[in-house]
Coordinates of C-alpha atoms in Angstrom, one line a residue:
X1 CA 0.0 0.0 0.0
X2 CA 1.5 3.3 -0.7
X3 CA 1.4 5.9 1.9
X4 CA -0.4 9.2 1.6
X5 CA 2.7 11.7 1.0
X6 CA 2.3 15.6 1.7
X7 CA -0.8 16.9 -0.8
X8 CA -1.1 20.8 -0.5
X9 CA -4.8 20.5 -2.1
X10 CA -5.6 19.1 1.6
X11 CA -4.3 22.0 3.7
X12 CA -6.7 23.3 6.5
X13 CA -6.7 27.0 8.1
X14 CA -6.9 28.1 11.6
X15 CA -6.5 31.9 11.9
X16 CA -5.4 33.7 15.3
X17 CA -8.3 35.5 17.2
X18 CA -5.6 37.6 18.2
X19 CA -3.5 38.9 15.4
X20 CA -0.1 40.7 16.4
X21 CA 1.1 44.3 15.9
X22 CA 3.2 45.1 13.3
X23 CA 6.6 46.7 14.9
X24 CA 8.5 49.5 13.0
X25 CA 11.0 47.8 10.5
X26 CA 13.7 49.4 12.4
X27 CA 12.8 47.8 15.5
X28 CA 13.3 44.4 14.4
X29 CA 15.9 42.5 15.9
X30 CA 17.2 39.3 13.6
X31 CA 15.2 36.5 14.7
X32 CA 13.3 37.6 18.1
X33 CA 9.6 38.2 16.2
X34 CA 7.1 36.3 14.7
X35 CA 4.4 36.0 12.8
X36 CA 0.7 34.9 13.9
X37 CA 0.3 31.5 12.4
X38 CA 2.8 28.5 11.6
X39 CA 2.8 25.3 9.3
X40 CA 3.1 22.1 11.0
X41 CA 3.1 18.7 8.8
X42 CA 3.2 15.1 10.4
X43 CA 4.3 11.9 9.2
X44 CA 3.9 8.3 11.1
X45 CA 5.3 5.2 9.6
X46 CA 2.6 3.7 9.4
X47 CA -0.1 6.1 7.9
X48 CA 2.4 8.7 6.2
X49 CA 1.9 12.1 6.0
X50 CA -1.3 13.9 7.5
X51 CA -3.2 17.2 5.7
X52 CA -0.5 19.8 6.0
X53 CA -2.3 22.2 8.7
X54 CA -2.0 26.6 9.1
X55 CA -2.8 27.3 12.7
X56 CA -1.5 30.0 14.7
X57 CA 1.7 30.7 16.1
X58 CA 2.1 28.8 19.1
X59 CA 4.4 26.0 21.5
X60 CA 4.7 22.9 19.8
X61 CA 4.1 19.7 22.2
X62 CA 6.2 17.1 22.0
X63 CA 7.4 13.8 24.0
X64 CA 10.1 13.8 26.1
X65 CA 11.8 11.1 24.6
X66 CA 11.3 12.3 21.1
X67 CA 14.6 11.9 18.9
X68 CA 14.8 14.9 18.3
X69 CA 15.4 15.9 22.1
X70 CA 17.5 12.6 23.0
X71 CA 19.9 12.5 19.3
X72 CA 19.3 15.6 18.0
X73 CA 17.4 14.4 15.0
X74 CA 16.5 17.7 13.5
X75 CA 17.5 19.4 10.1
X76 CA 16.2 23.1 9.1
X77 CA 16.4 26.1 6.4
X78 CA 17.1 29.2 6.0
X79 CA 14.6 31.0 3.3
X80 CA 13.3 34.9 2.6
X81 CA 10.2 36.5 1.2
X82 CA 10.9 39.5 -0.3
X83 CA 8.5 42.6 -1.2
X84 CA 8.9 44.1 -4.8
X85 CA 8.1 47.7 -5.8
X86 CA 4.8 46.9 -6.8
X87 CA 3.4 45.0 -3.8
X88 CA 4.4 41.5 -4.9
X89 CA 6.0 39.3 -2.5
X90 CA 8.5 36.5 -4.0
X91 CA 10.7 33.8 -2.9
X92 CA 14.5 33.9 -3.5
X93 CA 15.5 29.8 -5.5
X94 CA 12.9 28.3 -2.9
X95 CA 13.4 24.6 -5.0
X96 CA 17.4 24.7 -3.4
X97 CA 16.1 25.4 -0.2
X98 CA 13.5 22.2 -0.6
X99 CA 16.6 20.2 -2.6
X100 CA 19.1 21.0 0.8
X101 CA 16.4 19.9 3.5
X102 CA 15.9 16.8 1.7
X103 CA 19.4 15.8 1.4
X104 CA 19.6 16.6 5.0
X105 CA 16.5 14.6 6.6
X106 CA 18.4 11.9 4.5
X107 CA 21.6 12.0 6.4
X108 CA 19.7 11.5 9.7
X109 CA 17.3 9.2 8.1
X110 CA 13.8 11.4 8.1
X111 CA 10.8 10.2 6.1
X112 CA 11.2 11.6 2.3
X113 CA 8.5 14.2 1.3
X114 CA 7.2 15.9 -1.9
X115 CA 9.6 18.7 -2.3
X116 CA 7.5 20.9 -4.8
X117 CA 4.0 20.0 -2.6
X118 CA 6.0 21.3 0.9
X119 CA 7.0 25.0 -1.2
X120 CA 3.5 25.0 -2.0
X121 CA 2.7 25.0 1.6
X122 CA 5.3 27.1 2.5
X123 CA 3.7 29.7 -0.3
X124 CA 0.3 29.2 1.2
X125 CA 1.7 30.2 5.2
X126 CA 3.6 33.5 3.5
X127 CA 0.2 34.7 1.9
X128 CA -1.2 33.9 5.2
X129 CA 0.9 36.2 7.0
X130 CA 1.4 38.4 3.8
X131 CA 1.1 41.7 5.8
X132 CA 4.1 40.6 8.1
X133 CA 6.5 41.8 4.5
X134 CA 8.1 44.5 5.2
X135 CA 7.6 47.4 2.6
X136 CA 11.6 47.9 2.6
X137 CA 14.4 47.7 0.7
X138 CA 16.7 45.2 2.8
X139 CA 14.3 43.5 4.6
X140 CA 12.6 40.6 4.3
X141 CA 10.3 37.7 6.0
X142 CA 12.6 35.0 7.3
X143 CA 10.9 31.4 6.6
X144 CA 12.3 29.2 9.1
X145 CA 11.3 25.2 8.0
X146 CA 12.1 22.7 10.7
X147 CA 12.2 18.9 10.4
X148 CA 11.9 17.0 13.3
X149 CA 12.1 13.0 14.6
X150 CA 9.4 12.8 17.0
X151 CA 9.2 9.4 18.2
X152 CA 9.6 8.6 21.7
X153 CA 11.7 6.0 21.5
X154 CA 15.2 5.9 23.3
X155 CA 16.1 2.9 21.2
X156 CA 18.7 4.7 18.6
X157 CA 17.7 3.2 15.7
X158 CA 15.5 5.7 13.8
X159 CA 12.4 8.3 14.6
X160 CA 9.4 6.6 13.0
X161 CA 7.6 9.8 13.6
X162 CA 8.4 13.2 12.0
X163 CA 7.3 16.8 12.3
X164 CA 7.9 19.3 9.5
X165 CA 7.1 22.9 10.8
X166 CA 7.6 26.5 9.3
X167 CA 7.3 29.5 11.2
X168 CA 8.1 32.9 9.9
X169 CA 9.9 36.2 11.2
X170 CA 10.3 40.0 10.0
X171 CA 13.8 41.0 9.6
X172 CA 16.0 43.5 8.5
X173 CA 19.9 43.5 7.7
X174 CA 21.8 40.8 9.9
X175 CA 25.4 42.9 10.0
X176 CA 24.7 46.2 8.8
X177 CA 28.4 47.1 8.7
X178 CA 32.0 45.0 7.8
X179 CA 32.8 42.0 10.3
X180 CA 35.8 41.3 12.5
X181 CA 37.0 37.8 12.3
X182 CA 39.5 35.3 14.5
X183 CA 40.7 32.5 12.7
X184 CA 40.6 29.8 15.0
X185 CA 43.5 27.4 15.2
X186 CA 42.4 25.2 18.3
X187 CA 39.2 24.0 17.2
X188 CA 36.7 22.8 13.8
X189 CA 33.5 23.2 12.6
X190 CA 33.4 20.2 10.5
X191 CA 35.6 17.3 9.2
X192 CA 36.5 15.2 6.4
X193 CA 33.9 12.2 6.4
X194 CA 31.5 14.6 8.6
X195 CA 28.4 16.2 8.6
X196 CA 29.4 20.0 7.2
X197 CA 27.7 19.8 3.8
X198 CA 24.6 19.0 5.9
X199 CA 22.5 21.7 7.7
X200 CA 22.1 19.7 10.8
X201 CA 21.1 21.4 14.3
X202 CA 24.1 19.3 15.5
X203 CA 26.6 21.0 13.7
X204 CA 25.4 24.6 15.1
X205 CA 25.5 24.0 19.0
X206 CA 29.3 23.3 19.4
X207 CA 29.7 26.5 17.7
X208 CA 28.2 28.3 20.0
X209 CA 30.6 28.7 23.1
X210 CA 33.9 29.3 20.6
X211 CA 32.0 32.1 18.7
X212 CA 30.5 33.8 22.4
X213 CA 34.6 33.6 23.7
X214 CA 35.3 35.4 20.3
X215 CA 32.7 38.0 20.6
X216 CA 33.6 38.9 24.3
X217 CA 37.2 39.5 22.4
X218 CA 36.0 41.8 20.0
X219 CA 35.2 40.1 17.5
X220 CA 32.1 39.2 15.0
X221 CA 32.5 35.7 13.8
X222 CA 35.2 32.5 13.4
X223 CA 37.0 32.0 10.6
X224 CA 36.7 28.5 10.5
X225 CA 40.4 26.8 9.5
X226 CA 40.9 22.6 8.7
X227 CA 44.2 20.8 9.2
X228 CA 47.5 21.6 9.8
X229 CA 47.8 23.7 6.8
X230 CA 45.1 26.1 8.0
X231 CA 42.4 25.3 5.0
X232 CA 39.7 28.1 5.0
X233 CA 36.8 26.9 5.1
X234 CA 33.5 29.3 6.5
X235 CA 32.7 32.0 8.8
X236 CA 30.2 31.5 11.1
X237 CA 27.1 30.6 9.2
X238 CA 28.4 31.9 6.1
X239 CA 30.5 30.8 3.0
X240 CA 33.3 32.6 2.6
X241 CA 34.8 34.4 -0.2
X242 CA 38.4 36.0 -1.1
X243 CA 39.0 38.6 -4.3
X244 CA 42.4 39.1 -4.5
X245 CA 45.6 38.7 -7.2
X246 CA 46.7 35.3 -7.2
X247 CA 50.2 34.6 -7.6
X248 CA 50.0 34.1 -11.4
X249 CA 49.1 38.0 -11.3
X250 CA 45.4 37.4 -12.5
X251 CA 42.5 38.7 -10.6
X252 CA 40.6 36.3 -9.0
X253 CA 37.0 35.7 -6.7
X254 CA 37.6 32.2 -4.5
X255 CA 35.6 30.3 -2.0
X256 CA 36.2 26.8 -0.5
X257 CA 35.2 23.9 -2.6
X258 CA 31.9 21.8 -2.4
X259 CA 34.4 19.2 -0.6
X260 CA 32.0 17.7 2.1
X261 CA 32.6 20.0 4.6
X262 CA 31.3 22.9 3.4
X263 CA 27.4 23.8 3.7
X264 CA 26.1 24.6 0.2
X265 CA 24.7 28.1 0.4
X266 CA 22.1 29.0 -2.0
X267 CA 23.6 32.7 -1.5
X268 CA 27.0 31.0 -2.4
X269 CA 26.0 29.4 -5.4
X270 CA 24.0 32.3 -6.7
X271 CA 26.8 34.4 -6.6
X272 CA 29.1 32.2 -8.5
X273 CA 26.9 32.4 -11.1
X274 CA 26.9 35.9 -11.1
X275 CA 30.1 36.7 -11.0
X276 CA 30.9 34.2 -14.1
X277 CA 28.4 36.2 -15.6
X278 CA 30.2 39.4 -15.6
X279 CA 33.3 37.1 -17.0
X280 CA 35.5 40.0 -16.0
X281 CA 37.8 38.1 -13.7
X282 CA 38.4 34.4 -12.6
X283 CA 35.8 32.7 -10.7
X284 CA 37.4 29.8 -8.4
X285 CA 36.4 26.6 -6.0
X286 CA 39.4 25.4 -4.5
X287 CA 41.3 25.2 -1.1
X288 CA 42.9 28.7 0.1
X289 CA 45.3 28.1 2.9
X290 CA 45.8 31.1 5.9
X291 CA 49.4 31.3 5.5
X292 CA 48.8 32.0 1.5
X293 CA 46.3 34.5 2.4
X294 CA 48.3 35.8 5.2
X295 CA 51.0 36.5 2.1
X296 CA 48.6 37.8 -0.1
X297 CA 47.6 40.5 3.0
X298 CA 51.3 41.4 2.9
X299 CA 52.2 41.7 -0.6
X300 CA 49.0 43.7 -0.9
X301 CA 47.7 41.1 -3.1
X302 CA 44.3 40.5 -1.2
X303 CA 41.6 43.1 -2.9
X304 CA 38.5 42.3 -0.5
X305 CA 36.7 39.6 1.1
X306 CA 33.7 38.6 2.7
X307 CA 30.5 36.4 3.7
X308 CA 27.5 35.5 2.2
X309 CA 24.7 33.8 3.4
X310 CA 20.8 34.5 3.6
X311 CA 21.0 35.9 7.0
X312 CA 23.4 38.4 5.6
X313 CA 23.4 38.3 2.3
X314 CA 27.0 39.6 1.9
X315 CA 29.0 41.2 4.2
X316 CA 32.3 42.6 4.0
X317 CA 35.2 41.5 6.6
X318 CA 37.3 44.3 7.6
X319 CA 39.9 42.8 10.2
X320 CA 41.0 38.6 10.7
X321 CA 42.9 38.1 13.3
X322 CA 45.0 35.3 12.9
X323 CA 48.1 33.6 15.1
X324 CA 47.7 36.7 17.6
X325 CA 48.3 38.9 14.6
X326 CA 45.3 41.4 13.5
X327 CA 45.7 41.9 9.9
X328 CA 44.0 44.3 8.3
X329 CA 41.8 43.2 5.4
X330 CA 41.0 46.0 2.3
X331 CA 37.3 47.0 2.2
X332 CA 37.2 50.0 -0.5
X333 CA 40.1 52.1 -0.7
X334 CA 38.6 55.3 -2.4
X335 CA 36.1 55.1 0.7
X336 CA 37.2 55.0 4.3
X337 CA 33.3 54.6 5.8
X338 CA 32.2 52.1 3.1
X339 CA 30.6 49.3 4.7
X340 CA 30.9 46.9 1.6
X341 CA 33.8 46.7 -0.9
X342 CA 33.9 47.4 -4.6
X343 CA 32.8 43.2 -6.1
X344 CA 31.0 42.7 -2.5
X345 CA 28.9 45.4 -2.9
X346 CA 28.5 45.1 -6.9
X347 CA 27.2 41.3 -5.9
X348 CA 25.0 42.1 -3.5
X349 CA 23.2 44.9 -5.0
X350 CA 22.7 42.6 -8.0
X351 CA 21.2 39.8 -5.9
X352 CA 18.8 42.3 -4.1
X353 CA 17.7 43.6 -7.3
X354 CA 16.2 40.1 -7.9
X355 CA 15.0 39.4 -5.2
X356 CA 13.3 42.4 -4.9
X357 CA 12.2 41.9 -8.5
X358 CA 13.9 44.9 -9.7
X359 CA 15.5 42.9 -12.5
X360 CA 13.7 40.3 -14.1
X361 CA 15.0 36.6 -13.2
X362 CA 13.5 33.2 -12.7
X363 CA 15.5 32.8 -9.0
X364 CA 12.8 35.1 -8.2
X365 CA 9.6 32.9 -7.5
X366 CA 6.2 34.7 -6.8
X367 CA 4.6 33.8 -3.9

């Protein structure tokens, strides 16, 4: 017999009796508000997935023993709705948001679901709180899917019961100026043969006291390093990205390669493309050492860098501190203030035009 899978013609609607205010776009802190109703999808083994169901923003109950409070059997993604000129509200390459989560739940060995039927959903909870959009340029609705095992079972085998939930949030810009880094040499994000390409809720918690000690130093983020070589690998949450002249002489943009350790950001890929679009310089995947860019730094080589991410979008780094050494990273020379550098800012304000449907593109999915 095959089992019902997720059918968006089969949604139900609960609305809040009690809708929420809507706060001043420059009172929104990243992540600390939310909208009045959620999605919530579940799925047994036996009977499959349920009607996908709206219903209004609220605590979620769970078992005790569920897996995902025993093994950490949970898996999530990072998505935006953005508000065009004209009123429209789209979605920024939703399908490589759906295409990630599955390849996650996977890993930890969640119940498959109908990618294209889940966005539908997804679409249907954004219109529902379509009034939670803000109206302005760089900012956006934060879509927050969760995938849970919810079985209480302590017996580590697998959750036989799942919960996919969405819940939504009003933001605005993540780091509104240029990030401090500290390469960290005692410790890793992620490993050969590991979990990194995944976006597992595992992977985020040990990251959390490292990055708090780095703050109370001054600093934004980590600079995540690999080996005994120093491999770059990410900041924070972020891909990360180095323009600079290589040692051939040749301009060049470079980010880590898709290796297994590193997430694959949708923000990453898109700009990629972009920039091998523009065909003005090269466009690289490969492993960049800290010594090399260390060398670059000195011999004035290194043009700019930064993160990107959906949280962000792109934001330029400023300082890295690296072996008790703070070096100084370029931003935009003909501009002491600027915030972004020259190929930073270039990428960004290209991306924002399409997903804020300034410039026509088929990343940019109505809602």
């Amino acid at each position: 017999m095959t089992l019902p899978t997720i059918d968006a013609s089969k949604l139900t609607k609960t609305l809040t009796t009690a809708p929420k205010p809507l706060l001043d776009p420059k009172q929104l802190d990243f992540g600390k508000n939310f909208t009045d109703h959620m999605l919530c999808i579940r799925f047994t083994e036996e009977h499959g997935w349920e009607a996908p169901e709206i219903k209004p923003y609220g605590p979620l109950q769970i078992d005790p023993a569920a897996f995902v409070l025993n093994y950490s059997v949970e898996t999530f993604e990072g998505m935006k709705a953005y508000r065009a000129a004209d009123g429209t509200v789209n979605l920024f390459r939703p399908s490589k948001n759906m295409q990630r989560l599955a390849t996650s739940s996977q890993r930890i060995m969640l119940p498959e679901f109908d990618q294209d039927q889940f966005l539908e959903c997804i679409k249907e909870l954004v219109r529902t709180d379509d009034r939670f959009v803000p109206d302005e340029h760089g900012y956006s609705l934060y879509i927050r899917p969760n995938f849970i095992g919810t079985e209480p079972n302590l017996n580590l085998k697998y959750s036989r019961e799942a919960l996919l939930y969405v819940y939504l949030s009003p933001v605005g810009p993540y780091f509104p100026r240029t990030v401090r880094l500290l390469a960290n040499t005692d410790e890793v994000r992620a490993w050969p043969g590991g979990v990194g390409n995944f976006k597992l809720g595992g992977n985020y918690a040990p990251a959390l006291r490292p990055t708090m000690d780095v703050v109370k130093r001054g600093y934004d983020q980590i600079l995540w390093l690999l080996g005994d070589d120093h491999y770059v690998t990410e900041v924070g949450t972020m891909n990360f990205f180095i323009f600079w002249i290589d040692e051939s002489g040749a301009k060049e943009l470079v980010t880590a390669p898709l290796d297994g350790i590193i997430l694959p950001g949708v923000t990453r890929d898109s700009l990629l493309e972009l920039a091998r679009q523009w065909g003005e310089f090269k466009v690289s995947e490969r492993k960049v050492t800290m010594p090399e860019v260390v060398r670059a730094i000195n011999e004035n080589r290194l043009l700019e860098a930064f993160g990107a991410g959906t949280a962000c979008v792109v934001c330029s780094v400023s300082t890295v501190l690296y072996n008790s050494t703070d070096y100084v990273i370029p931003v935009d020379p003909s501009n002491p203030d600027a915030v972004f550098g020259p190929v930073a800012r270039r990428l960004r304000d290209e991306l924002l035009d399409i997903q804020y449907a300034k410039k026509p593109s088929p990343w940019a999915v109505p809602v």
